[in-house]
Short mmCIF file of C-alpha atoms in Angstrom, two decimals:
data_model
loop_
_atom_site.label_atom_id
_atom_site.label_comp_id
_atom_site.label_asym_id
_atom_site.label_seq_id
_atom_site.Cartn_x
_atom_site.Cartn_y
_atom_site.Cartn_z
CA MET A 744 -0.15 0.12 -0.02
CA SER A 745 2.81 2.44 0.97
CA ARG A 746 4.36 1.66 -2.36
CA SER A 747 1.36 2.52 -4.45
CA THR A 748 0.81 5.31 -2.34
CA ARG A 749 4.66 6.80 -3.11
CA SER A 750 3.74 6.07 -7.22
CA ILE A 751 0.38 8.23 -6.89
CA ARG A 752 1.42 11.23 -4.97
CA PRO A 753 3.96 12.47 -7.60
CA ALA A 754 0.93 12.13 -10.19
CA LEU A 755 -1.20 13.89 -8.54
CA LYS A 756 1.26 16.60 -8.05
CA ASP A 757 2.26 16.78 -11.66
CA ARG A 758 -1.55 17.42 -12.52
CA ILE A 759 -1.08 20.78 -10.85
CA PRO A 760 0.62 23.23 -13.08
CA GLY A 761 3.39 25.62 -12.03
CA GLY A 762 5.58 23.54 -9.51
CA PRO A 763 5.85 24.03 -5.94
CA ASP A 764 5.03 27.80 -6.00
CA GLY A 765 1.75 27.45 -8.20
CA ARG A 766 0.16 25.02 -5.85
CA ARG A 767 1.17 27.15 -2.70
CA MET A 768 -0.86 30.03 -4.67
CA LEU A 769 -3.74 27.51 -5.11
CA VAL A 770 -3.63 26.69 -1.11
CA ILE A 771 -3.84 30.97 -0.56
CA GLY A 772 -6.64 31.37 -3.25
CA PHE A 773 -8.39 28.55 -1.06
CA ILE A 774 -7.89 30.45 2.38
CA ASP A 775 -8.48 33.77 0.65
CA LYS A 776 -12.14 32.47 -0.43
CA CYS A 777 -12.84 30.73 2.69
CA GLY A 778 -12.20 33.97 4.84
CA THR A 779 -13.89 36.33 1.96
CA GLY A 780 -17.14 33.81 2.19
CA LEU A 781 -16.82 34.25 6.09
CA TRP A 782 -17.06 38.04 6.01
CA SER A 783 -19.19 38.69 2.54
CA THR A 784 -21.86 36.55 3.67
CA ALA A 785 -22.65 38.61 7.17
CA MET A 786 -21.28 42.20 5.94
CA ALA A 787 -24.57 43.79 5.62
CA LEU A 788 -25.94 42.00 8.71
CA TYR A 789 -22.82 43.39 10.66
CA PHE A 790 -23.41 47.06 9.57
CA THR A 791 -27.31 46.43 10.37
CA TYR A 792 -26.86 44.94 13.82
CA VAL A 793 -23.43 45.76 15.24
CA THR A 794 -22.97 49.13 13.88
CA GLY A 795 -26.20 50.47 14.01
CA LEU A 796 -26.73 51.77 10.00
CA GLY A 797 -29.99 52.00 8.37
CA LEU A 798 -31.12 50.07 5.25
CA GLY A 799 -30.26 53.25 2.95
CA GLN A 800 -26.91 53.70 4.47
CA VAL A 801 -25.76 50.10 4.04
CA GLY A 802 -26.97 50.34 0.65
CA LEU A 803 -25.01 53.36 -0.07
CA LEU A 804 -21.56 52.20 2.18
CA ILE A 805 -21.54 49.04 -0.28
CA ALA A 806 -22.47 51.05 -3.35
CA VAL A 807 -19.42 53.41 -2.53
CA SER A 808 -17.02 50.85 -2.00
CA GLY A 809 -18.08 48.96 -5.27
CA ALA A 810 -17.49 52.22 -7.11
CA VAL A 811 -14.16 52.90 -5.67
CA GLY A 812 -13.27 49.15 -5.95
CA ILE A 813 -13.36 49.36 -9.93
CA ALA A 814 -10.39 51.16 -10.00
CA GLY A 815 -8.16 48.48 -7.86
CA SER A 816 -7.91 46.14 -11.14
CA PRO A 817 -6.16 48.85 -13.04
CA LEU A 818 -4.39 50.25 -10.30
CA GLY A 819 -2.95 46.64 -9.43
CA GLY A 820 -2.00 45.69 -12.79
CA LEU A 821 -0.02 49.29 -13.30
CA LEU A 822 1.59 48.43 -9.80
CA ALA A 823 2.68 44.58 -11.36
CA ASP A 824 4.43 45.91 -14.21
CA ARG A 825 6.61 48.40 -11.73
CA PHE A 826 7.63 46.14 -8.94
CA PRO A 827 8.14 42.83 -8.08
CA LEU A 828 4.64 40.90 -8.40
CA VAL A 829 5.17 38.79 -4.93
CA ARG A 830 5.52 42.39 -2.98
CA VAL A 831 2.73 43.64 -4.57
CA ILE A 832 0.14 40.67 -3.70
CA ILE A 833 1.78 40.58 -0.36
CA CYS A 834 0.83 44.28 0.29
CA THR A 835 -2.56 44.06 -1.09
CA GLN A 836 -3.16 41.11 1.44
CA LEU A 837 -1.65 43.37 4.17
CA LEU A 838 -4.21 46.31 3.31
CA ARG A 839 -6.93 44.03 2.97
CA ALA A 840 -6.41 42.78 6.32
CA THR A 841 -5.73 46.39 7.99
CA ALA A 842 -9.04 47.91 6.27
CA LEU A 843 -11.21 44.97 7.75
CA LEU A 844 -9.46 45.27 11.14
CA ALA A 845 -10.29 49.21 11.04
CA LEU A 846 -13.91 48.67 10.96
CA LEU A 847 -13.68 47.59 14.69
CA ALA A 848 -12.40 50.46 15.61
CA THR A 849 -15.53 52.85 14.79
CA ASP A 850 -19.20 52.99 14.33
CA ASP A 851 -18.93 56.34 12.54
CA TYR A 852 -20.56 56.53 9.26
CA LEU A 853 -18.10 58.21 7.01
CA LEU A 854 -15.09 56.26 8.53
CA LEU A 855 -16.96 52.91 8.00
CA VAL A 856 -17.36 53.98 4.18
CA LEU A 857 -13.83 55.17 4.08
CA PHE A 858 -12.38 51.67 5.50
CA SER A 859 -14.73 49.69 3.46
CA ALA A 860 -13.84 51.44 0.05
CA ALA A 861 -10.08 51.24 1.11
CA GLY A 862 -10.26 47.53 1.52
CA ALA A 863 -12.31 47.46 -1.79
CA LEU A 864 -9.27 48.53 -3.68
CA PRO A 865 -6.59 45.94 -2.76
CA ASP A 866 -9.40 43.31 -3.13
CA ARG A 867 -10.33 44.01 -6.85
CA ALA A 868 -6.60 44.24 -7.52
CA THR A 869 -6.22 40.71 -6.02
CA ASN A 870 -8.07 39.15 -9.01
CA VAL A 871 -5.50 40.58 -11.45
CA LEU A 872 -2.38 39.87 -9.26
CA THR A 873 -3.32 36.28 -9.13
CA LYS A 874 -4.13 36.04 -12.59
CA LEU A 875 -0.94 37.50 -13.57
CA TYR A 876 1.20 35.33 -11.05
CA ALA A 877 -0.82 32.36 -12.52
CA ALA A 878 -0.03 32.83 -16.12
CA ARG A 879 3.67 33.47 -15.62
CA VAL A 880 3.94 30.43 -13.18
CA ALA A 881 2.15 28.23 -15.19
CA GLY A 882 3.07 29.10 -18.92
CA PRO A 883 0.94 27.19 -21.52
CA ASP A 884 -1.06 25.39 -18.98
CA ARG A 885 -2.50 28.72 -17.50
CA VAL A 886 -5.99 27.55 -18.43
CA ARG A 887 -6.04 24.36 -16.70
CA TYR A 888 -4.26 26.10 -13.87
CA GLN A 889 -6.84 28.67 -13.80
CA ALA A 890 -9.59 26.41 -14.14
CA ILE A 891 -8.44 24.15 -10.99
CA ASN A 892 -8.17 27.49 -9.06
CA ARG A 893 -12.13 28.31 -9.75
CA THR A 894 -12.52 25.01 -8.22
CA THR A 895 -10.70 25.17 -5.10
CA SER A 896 -11.75 28.91 -4.92
CA ASN A 897 -15.73 27.46 -5.04
CA ILE A 898 -14.83 25.09 -2.20
CA GLY A 899 -13.53 27.84 -0.10
CA TRP A 900 -16.13 30.53 -0.60
CA THR A 901 -18.63 27.21 0.11
CA LEU A 902 -17.02 26.49 3.20
CA GLY A 903 -16.52 30.20 4.30
CA GLY A 904 -20.38 30.65 3.69
CA LEU A 905 -21.03 27.56 5.62
CA GLY A 906 -19.01 29.12 8.90
CA ALA A 907 -20.85 32.17 8.65
CA ALA A 908 -23.92 30.69 8.66
CA ALA A 909 -23.15 28.75 11.72
CA ALA A 910 -21.74 32.18 12.86
CA LEU A 911 -25.02 33.97 12.36
CA ALA A 912 -27.40 31.37 13.93
CA VAL A 913 -25.68 32.95 17.27
CA GLY A 914 -26.22 36.07 15.96
CA THR A 915 -24.26 37.83 19.18
CA THR A 916 -22.13 40.85 18.39
CA THR A 917 -19.03 38.58 19.51
CA ALA A 918 -19.94 36.42 16.59
CA PHE A 919 -19.73 39.24 14.30
CA HIS A 920 -16.74 40.29 15.36
CA LEU A 921 -15.26 37.03 15.18
CA LEU A 922 -16.27 36.87 11.53
CA LEU A 923 -14.40 39.90 10.63
CA VAL A 924 -11.23 39.00 12.75
CA GLY A 925 -11.47 35.51 11.17
CA ASP A 926 -11.29 37.06 7.87
CA ALA A 927 -8.69 39.64 8.57
CA LEU A 928 -6.53 36.80 9.78
CA SER A 929 -6.84 35.00 6.82
CA TYR A 930 -5.06 37.42 5.06
CA LEU A 931 -2.18 37.44 7.56
CA VAL A 932 -1.71 33.71 6.90
CA MET A 933 -1.91 34.37 3.11
CA ALA A 934 0.88 37.09 3.26
CA ALA A 935 3.04 34.76 5.49
CA LEU A 936 2.60 31.66 2.61
CA THR A 937 3.32 34.33 -0.14
CA LEU A 938 6.37 35.27 1.22
CA ARG A 939 7.56 31.71 0.31
CA CYS A 940 6.47 32.06 -3.27
CA ALA A 941 9.42 32.71 -5.76
CA GLU A 942 9.06 35.72 -8.07
CA PRO A 943 7.95 34.42 -11.43
CA PRO A 944 10.11 35.73 -14.38
CA ALA A 945 8.35 38.31 -16.63
CA PRO A 946 6.57 37.11 -19.90
CA ALA A 947 9.41 39.00 -21.96
CA ALA A 948 12.16 37.34 -19.78
CA SER A 949 10.38 33.95 -20.16
CA ARG A 950 10.49 34.10 -24.04
CA ILE A 951 13.96 35.18 -24.10
CA ALA A 952 15.34 32.43 -21.68
CA ALA A 953 13.33 29.85 -23.51
CA THR A 954 14.66 30.57 -27.02
CA SER A 955 18.18 31.71 -26.53
CA GLY A 956 19.27 30.77 -23.00
CA ASP A 957 20.10 34.67 -22.57
CA THR A 958 18.16 36.34 -19.64
CA ARG A 959 20.38 39.57 -19.76
CA PRO A 960 17.59 42.42 -20.25
CA THR A 961 17.00 43.85 -23.89
CA PRO A 962 16.37 47.45 -24.78
CA THR A 963 12.67 47.92 -25.22
CA THR A 964 10.61 50.81 -26.71
CA LYS A 965 7.63 52.49 -24.47
CA PRO A 966 5.32 50.00 -22.82
CA ALA A 967 1.93 49.78 -24.80
CA ASN A 968 -1.12 51.68 -23.50
CA PRO A 969 -4.40 49.62 -22.92
CA TRP A 970 -6.28 52.68 -22.68
CA ARG A 971 -5.27 54.07 -26.25
CA ASP A 972 -5.64 50.41 -27.59
CA ARG A 973 -9.45 50.61 -28.76
CA GLY A 974 -9.69 47.21 -29.93
CA PHE A 975 -8.68 45.98 -26.59
CA LEU A 976 -11.14 48.33 -24.78
CA ALA A 977 -13.72 46.92 -27.22
CA PHE A 978 -13.17 43.47 -25.90
CA THR A 979 -13.37 44.49 -22.57
CA ALA A 980 -16.36 46.46 -23.18
CA GLY A 981 -17.82 43.03 -24.50
CA GLU A 982 -16.42 40.92 -21.62
CA SER A 983 -18.83 43.13 -19.16
CA VAL A 984 -21.62 41.92 -21.09
CA PHE A 985 -20.33 38.53 -20.58
CA PHE A 986 -20.14 38.87 -16.97
CA LEU A 987 -23.63 39.77 -16.70
CA HIS A 988 -24.09 35.91 -16.14
CA ASP A 989 -22.76 36.29 -12.33
CA SER A 990 -25.47 38.80 -11.54
CA ILE A 991 -28.32 36.75 -13.71
CA LEU A 992 -27.88 33.87 -11.27
CA GLN A 993 -27.28 35.66 -8.22
CA VAL A 994 -29.44 38.40 -8.10
CA ALA A 995 -32.07 38.16 -11.25
CA LEU A 996 -32.85 34.43 -10.80
CA PRO A 997 -34.05 34.55 -7.05
CA LEU A 998 -36.08 37.41 -7.67
CA TRP A 999 -37.59 36.24 -10.90
CA ILE A 1000 -38.79 33.02 -9.19
CA VAL A 1001 -40.56 35.04 -6.52
CA HIS A 1002 -42.11 38.01 -8.93
CA ALA A 1003 -42.83 36.13 -12.09
CA THR A 1004 -43.17 32.00 -11.71
CA ASP A 1005 -45.17 29.73 -10.05
CA ALA A 1006 -41.72 27.82 -8.82
CA PRO A 1007 -41.53 27.47 -5.16
CA VAL A 1008 -39.10 29.91 -3.28
CA GLY A 1009 -36.92 27.28 -1.76
CA LEU A 1010 -35.97 26.58 -5.50
CA ALA A 1011 -33.38 29.36 -5.72
CA PRO A 1012 -30.74 28.49 -2.99
CA LEU A 1013 -31.02 24.89 -4.62
CA LEU A 1014 -30.30 26.38 -7.66
CA LEU A 1015 -27.08 28.43 -6.50
CA VAL A 1016 -25.97 25.15 -4.65
CA ALA A 1017 -26.37 23.53 -8.03
CA ASN A 1018 -24.41 26.36 -9.77
CA SER A 1019 -21.47 25.70 -7.18
CA ALA A 1020 -21.18 21.84 -7.23
CA LEU A 1021 -21.24 21.54 -11.40
CA VAL A 1022 -18.35 24.31 -11.43
CA VAL A 1023 -16.44 22.06 -8.94
CA ILE A 1024 -17.39 18.96 -10.80
CA PHE A 1025 -16.66 20.22 -14.44
CA GLN A 1026 -14.79 23.13 -14.45
CA VAL A 1027 -11.31 21.63 -14.87
CA PRO A 1028 -12.49 18.97 -17.20
CA LEU A 1029 -13.42 21.61 -19.54
CA SER A 1030 -10.18 23.28 -19.65
CA ARG A 1031 -8.97 21.03 -22.39
CA PHE A 1032 -11.38 22.83 -24.76
CA GLY A 1033 -9.58 26.07 -23.98
CA SER A 1034 -5.89 25.05 -23.83
CA SER A 1035 -4.91 27.38 -26.75
CA THR A 1036 -5.74 30.77 -28.04
CA ASP A 1037 -7.71 29.67 -30.96
CA ALA A 1038 -9.66 27.09 -29.27
CA ALA A 1039 -10.68 29.32 -26.53
CA ARG A 1040 -11.99 31.90 -29.38
CA ARG A 1041 -13.66 29.02 -30.50
CA LEU A 1042 -15.52 28.58 -27.71
CA LEU A 1043 -17.56 31.80 -28.15
CA VAL A 1044 -19.59 29.79 -30.42
CA PRO A 1045 -21.37 27.32 -27.60
CA LEU A 1046 -21.20 30.12 -25.42
CA ALA A 1047 -23.46 32.17 -27.50
CA GLY A 1048 -25.85 28.91 -27.91
CA LEU A 1049 -25.90 28.34 -23.83
CA PHE A 1050 -26.82 32.02 -23.21
CA ALA A 1051 -29.59 31.44 -26.02
CA VAL A 1052 -30.64 28.49 -24.14
CA GLY A 1053 -30.52 29.92 -20.79
CA THR A 1054 -32.22 33.47 -21.13
CA LEU A 1055 -35.01 31.49 -23.39
CA ALA A 1056 -35.64 29.08 -20.53
CA LEU A 1057 -36.08 31.90 -18.20
CA THR A 1058 -38.60 33.64 -20.67
CA VAL A 1059 -40.62 29.87 -20.62
CA SER A 1060 -40.45 29.63 -17.09
CA ALA A 1061 -43.16 32.57 -16.73
CA LEU A 1062 -45.47 31.30 -18.89
CA GLY A 1063 -47.30 29.44 -16.17
CA GLY A 1064 -47.45 26.13 -14.33
CA ARG A 1065 -45.60 24.76 -11.06
CA THR A 1066 -43.88 21.97 -13.36
CA LEU A 1067 -42.98 23.78 -16.14
CA ALA A 1068 -41.35 26.72 -14.21
CA ILE A 1069 -39.50 24.52 -12.32
CA ALA A 1070 -37.97 22.33 -15.30
CA ALA A 1071 -37.15 25.71 -17.21
CA LEU A 1072 -35.47 27.34 -14.19
CA VAL A 1073 -33.47 24.29 -13.61
CA THR A 1074 -32.64 24.13 -17.24
CA ALA A 1075 -31.49 27.93 -17.26
CA ALA A 1076 -29.54 27.69 -14.43
CA VAL A 1077 -27.46 24.92 -16.05
CA ALA A 1078 -27.03 26.63 -19.15
CA LEU A 1079 -25.96 29.38 -17.66
CA THR A 1080 -23.48 27.80 -15.26
CA PHE A 1081 -22.15 26.06 -18.20
CA ALA A 1082 -21.94 29.49 -19.97
CA GLU A 1083 -20.23 30.95 -16.80
CA MET A 1084 -17.44 28.03 -17.02
CA ILE A 1085 -16.97 28.44 -20.53
CA HIS A 1086 -16.81 32.34 -20.35
CA THR A 1087 -14.03 31.90 -17.71
CA LEU A 1088 -11.72 29.64 -19.78
CA ALA A 1089 -12.01 31.85 -23.24
CA SER A 1090 -11.75 35.36 -21.01
CA TRP A 1091 -8.72 33.78 -19.38
CA GLU A 1092 -6.79 32.56 -22.31
CA ILE A 1093 -7.96 35.56 -24.79
CA SER A 1094 -6.86 38.60 -22.37
CA VAL A 1095 -3.39 37.03 -21.49
CA ALA A 1096 -3.01 36.27 -25.19
CA LEU A 1097 -4.01 39.93 -26.13
CA ALA A 1098 -1.68 41.57 -23.65
CA PRO A 1099 1.72 42.61 -24.64
CA ASP A 1100 4.58 41.34 -22.83
CA ASP A 1101 5.98 44.80 -22.06
CA ALA A 1102 2.40 45.87 -20.39
CA GLN A 1103 0.82 42.61 -19.29
CA GLY A 1104 -0.15 43.98 -15.71
CA ALA A 1105 -1.59 47.29 -17.25
CA TYR A 1106 -3.55 45.16 -19.64
CA LEU A 1107 -5.19 42.71 -17.73
CA GLY A 1108 -5.62 45.39 -15.25
CA VAL A 1109 -7.81 47.10 -17.65
CA HIS A 1110 -9.61 43.66 -18.46
CA GLY A 1111 -10.33 43.34 -14.89
CA LEU A 1112 -12.77 46.39 -15.01
CA ALA A 1113 -15.06 44.49 -16.77
CA GLN A 1114 -15.88 42.30 -14.06
CA SER A 1115 -15.47 45.07 -11.28
CA THR A 1116 -17.96 47.14 -13.22
CA GLN A 1117 -20.44 44.40 -13.78
CA ARG A 1118 -20.37 43.75 -9.85
CA PHE A 1119 -21.06 47.30 -9.38
CA VAL A 1120 -23.52 47.78 -12.34
CA GLY A 1121 -24.90 44.07 -13.02
CA PRO A 1122 -27.36 44.09 -9.93
CA LEU A 1123 -29.27 47.40 -10.95
CA LEU A 1124 -29.43 46.01 -14.47
CA MET A 1125 -30.82 42.64 -13.46
CA THR A 1126 -33.34 44.37 -11.10
CA GLY A 1127 -34.64 46.52 -13.96
CA LEU A 1128 -34.81 43.65 -16.49
CA VAL A 1129 -36.72 41.54 -14.19
CA ALA A 1130 -39.12 44.26 -13.88
CA THR A 1131 -39.54 44.53 -17.89
CA GLY A 1132 -41.03 40.90 -17.96
CA PRO A 1133 -40.17 37.85 -20.21
CA PHE A 1134 -39.36 40.20 -23.05
CA GLY A 1135 -36.76 41.26 -21.18
CA TRP A 1136 -34.54 38.16 -20.98
CA THR A 1137 -35.42 37.80 -24.92
CA ALA A 1138 -33.69 41.35 -25.49
CA LEU A 1139 -30.57 40.39 -23.06
CA GLY A 1140 -30.30 36.93 -25.07
CA ALA A 1141 -30.37 38.62 -28.22
CA ALA A 1142 -27.45 41.16 -27.00
CA LEU A 1143 -25.49 38.37 -25.50
CA VAL A 1144 -25.37 36.21 -29.01
CA ALA A 1145 -24.62 39.45 -30.71
CA THR A 1146 -21.50 40.08 -28.23
CA SER A 1147 -20.39 36.54 -28.73
CA ALA A 1148 -20.27 37.11 -32.42
CA ALA A 1149 -18.73 40.43 -32.26
CA GLN A 1150 -15.87 39.13 -29.77
CA SER A 1151 -15.15 36.08 -32.17
CA ARG A 1152 -14.40 38.65 -34.81
CA LEU A 1153 -12.56 40.82 -32.92
CA VAL A 1154 -10.45 38.28 -31.52
CA ARG A 1155 -9.63 36.73 -34.93
CA ARG A 1156 -8.76 39.67 -36.30
CA ARG A 1157 -5.88 40.49 -33.50
CA LEU A 1158 -4.40 37.40 -33.28
CA THR A 1159 -2.56 36.23 -36.27
CA GLU A 1160 -1.15 33.09 -34.69
CA PRO A 1161 -3.09 29.82 -33.54
CA SER A 1162 -1.80 30.28 -29.70
CA LEU A 1163 0.09 33.26 -28.02
CA SER A 1164 1.00 30.96 -25.08
CA VAL A 1165 4.23 31.68 -23.31
CA ALA A 1166 6.97 29.29 -23.32
CA LYS A 1167 6.93 27.09 -20.45
CA VAL A 1168 9.30 28.05 -17.62
CA THR A 1169 10.40 26.40 -14.15
CA VAL A 1170 10.12 28.67 -11.41
CA SER A 1171 12.61 28.38 -8.58
CA GLU A 1172 11.25 27.04 -5.19
CA HIS A 1173 12.24 28.90 -2.02
#
């Protein structure tokens, strides 16, 4: 038994790209989502019951934090192009911990808004920074790495949410404080683990080393500017439309069940649980369909089909009848969940391939605006869409299909090679 165990363990490790540092960063991401699941689930209730804010004040605080956080993605990418990536990641982790702990020190509304906004900046920057690290440490296996990362993140978020539910069942001020402190401590643990990660080579250095063995710096021209790249900005705008799948599932679906269908209200949380379960089961196996840039572009075709099926099913769910509503809603949730997974694969590979080596951080930071903006605007759009009735889903489905076609043409025009994945490199272990 021990012999077979020794033979299996190396194989399991080899299935995770990026070597020891890649595996360590996956653990860091898992801890991040566990802590975030603890706090995010209870944040609105903390401000309501512990600090005594009214409903309007809580809504404004969350909205302001979300708006400020939009700047985190481009700011994080910009810093990553100018400073060692590992150090920037550690700084964001420490800033997130500090901003959370600062909430314990005051009940003043303006300070609570200030501290929440200060925490939103590094929080949004983290997505871009970890994406950059993964792209550099995993090389051409970055799509599979991202799929594994999403799987572990979903598990971590679920565990954190369960922990929060247990604490909320107690409902005391101490329980709320422990949730907040638990999330802050998770960032300190993450910072300690990140200190053990090696600094991955920048893309340009990786390509030079892979082709010539020469790692000496070479003269470069002025880095490309994503804000002047209209093609990349158009791609990012299309991505913000695709990311609406998050608000559809998290916001619109529960509201639609309650206000427009004959389905039981209890179906809403079950569909969200099914969403997480499907991601955990299928995200990694699906990654093989996006292993190159050209393959990722071709995923935009099934993505359009899944969006069409999902939005059409939501329209059908309002036609009347409990059985029809349940069947249509389950179909919609499954289709939109697979659309979420397919889009994640395509978005991950294409955005990295479109980013020039000398400005990878800046480009991916601008790309991160798509998700940050959707998180801020998406819930408002979905609330309005639910109010329009079944016609709203038809219009949204048509917009998503049209966006898929436009993105496919844009990517085909921008990429002249089948794949622009960087050459695989080995990162030293500390």
